[in-house]
Amino acid sequence: MITVVFNQKGGVGKSTVSTNLAAQSAKLGHKTLLVDLDAQGNSTYYTGFDANEESLTVADMFKQVVGIFRTAKKPKEFVHPTPFENLFVMPSSPALADVERELESRYKIFKLRDALKELKGEFDNIYIDTPPNFNFYSKAALIAADGFCVPFDCDDFSAQAIEHLLNNATELKEDHNPELCLLGVVVNQFNGQAKLPTELVQSLKQQGLPVLESYISATVKVKESHSKRMPLPFYLPKHKVTGQIEALFEELSALQT
Ligand SMILES: Nc1ncnc2c1ncn2[C@@H]1O[C@H](COP(=O)(O)OP(=O)(O)OP(=O)(O)O)[C@@H](O)[C@H]1O
Ligand SMILES: [Mg+2]
């Protein structure tokens, strides 16, 4: 399965959710790939992967597509192991920003789908982290995916942005990927003690949006795990927030079978 974690709004938890779902999948023994399509490289960093000068990145894969990088490497050559068993990464690079216009003008939007199709046989699960834009890379990810989920950070601006986001995704689905499935909204940074998060989630449900049942709490442990470069299933296997990641993984898996 190829699952995209997408929200064009910044800072809602895309990198946190995609990396932890990938880590949970790997921990359960599934061979798992995380593709980092955000030039910021947060999820690449979070996996603990350290690039050297020879490490090929997802930007190199795209450069090859437009002939800037003259090689004929297979998609798997852009994939690298992380310090965690079963967890592999196709790392980001700031160069993603340099090649975007070229890819767009030459209409290479299906090339990621083609590359991941080749890798699908080798991996049990593939997760894609996307940038905070509805740009070439997030569109390419949604075209390549079987399903997508939308992190929501319990903020009023985010609630307002969701309808627009889903309209964009629906149009793309109709035009390019009719099989694409909206798996649901992932409630992140939830604080049950405060009134607003509960009200906002309630209003999303009233709009008929598929809000997933497994909420992820707001906790400093998330930031701690970023700075340790250890996703939660490995960093704090027994913590409550890790249990929430496990539940989210199971809920999404059940929707995808
Ligand atoms: N459950 C949580 N509890 C506490 N802090 C969180 C939680 N989830 C995310 N954060 C914090 O919120 C910030 C944004 O998270 P993250 O980088 O995962 O979002 P993003 O959507 O990938 O951002 P961007 O749009 O910049 O790529 C980070 O500082 C992260 O530590
Ligand atoms: Mg991110």
XYZ file of N, CA, C and O and ligand atoms in Angstrom, residues 9-16 18 36 38 40-43 129-132, ligand 2:
77
model
N -1.482 22.864 4.508
C -1.139 23.787 5.588
C 0.150 23.316 6.280
O 0.370 22.118 6.437
N 0.962 24.258 6.682
C 2.234 23.924 7.331
C 2.061 23.581 8.799
O 1.118 24.038 9.461
N 2.962 22.748 9.289
C 3.076 22.513 10.731
C 1.948 21.734 11.388
O 1.774 21.807 12.598
N 1.191 20.977 10.622
C 0.054 20.254 11.216
C 0.438 18.847 11.707
O -0.348 18.188 12.384
N 1.626 18.374 11.296
C 2.065 17.046 11.755
C 2.304 16.029 10.642
O 2.383 14.829 10.905
N 2.448 16.496 9.411
C 2.670 15.549 8.291
C 3.925 14.695 8.508
O 3.887 13.475 8.373
N 5.030 15.364 8.831
C 6.289 14.618 8.980
C 6.236 13.712 10.208
O 6.725 12.573 10.174
N 5.627 14.205 11.268
C 5.502 13.398 12.492
C 4.663 12.150 12.225
O 5.051 11.034 12.585
N 3.749 10.745 9.236
C 4.254 9.818 8.210
C 5.430 9.010 8.753
O 5.505 7.790 8.546
N 10.458 11.005 1.282
C 10.369 12.375 1.808
C 10.378 13.372 0.646
O 11.416 13.654 0.052
N 9.466 16.546 0.856
C 9.544 17.936 1.305
C 11.006 18.364 1.357
O 11.813 17.725 2.050
N 12.373 20.485 2.973
C 12.836 20.734 4.354
C 13.536 19.510 4.947
O 14.352 19.633 5.850
N 13.162 18.321 4.468
C 13.837 17.091 4.900
C 13.595 16.686 6.340
O 14.390 15.944 6.922
N 12.477 17.106 6.928
C 12.250 16.782 8.345
C 12.088 15.292 8.590
O 12.616 14.756 9.573
N 11.368 14.610 7.732
C 11.163 13.179 8.014
C 12.432 12.383 7.717
O 12.721 11.407 8.401
N 5.778 11.517 2.736
C 5.612 12.808 3.426
C 5.639 13.899 2.354
O 6.455 13.853 1.428
N 4.738 14.862 2.497
C 4.598 15.886 1.455
C 4.900 17.285 2.003
O 4.830 17.512 3.209
N 5.189 18.215 1.098
C 5.464 19.592 1.547
C 4.174 20.343 1.876
O 3.090 19.918 1.459
N 4.278 21.456 2.581
C 3.071 22.218 2.935
C 2.572 23.091 1.777
O 2.427 24.307 1.921
Mg 6.866 18.276 7.347
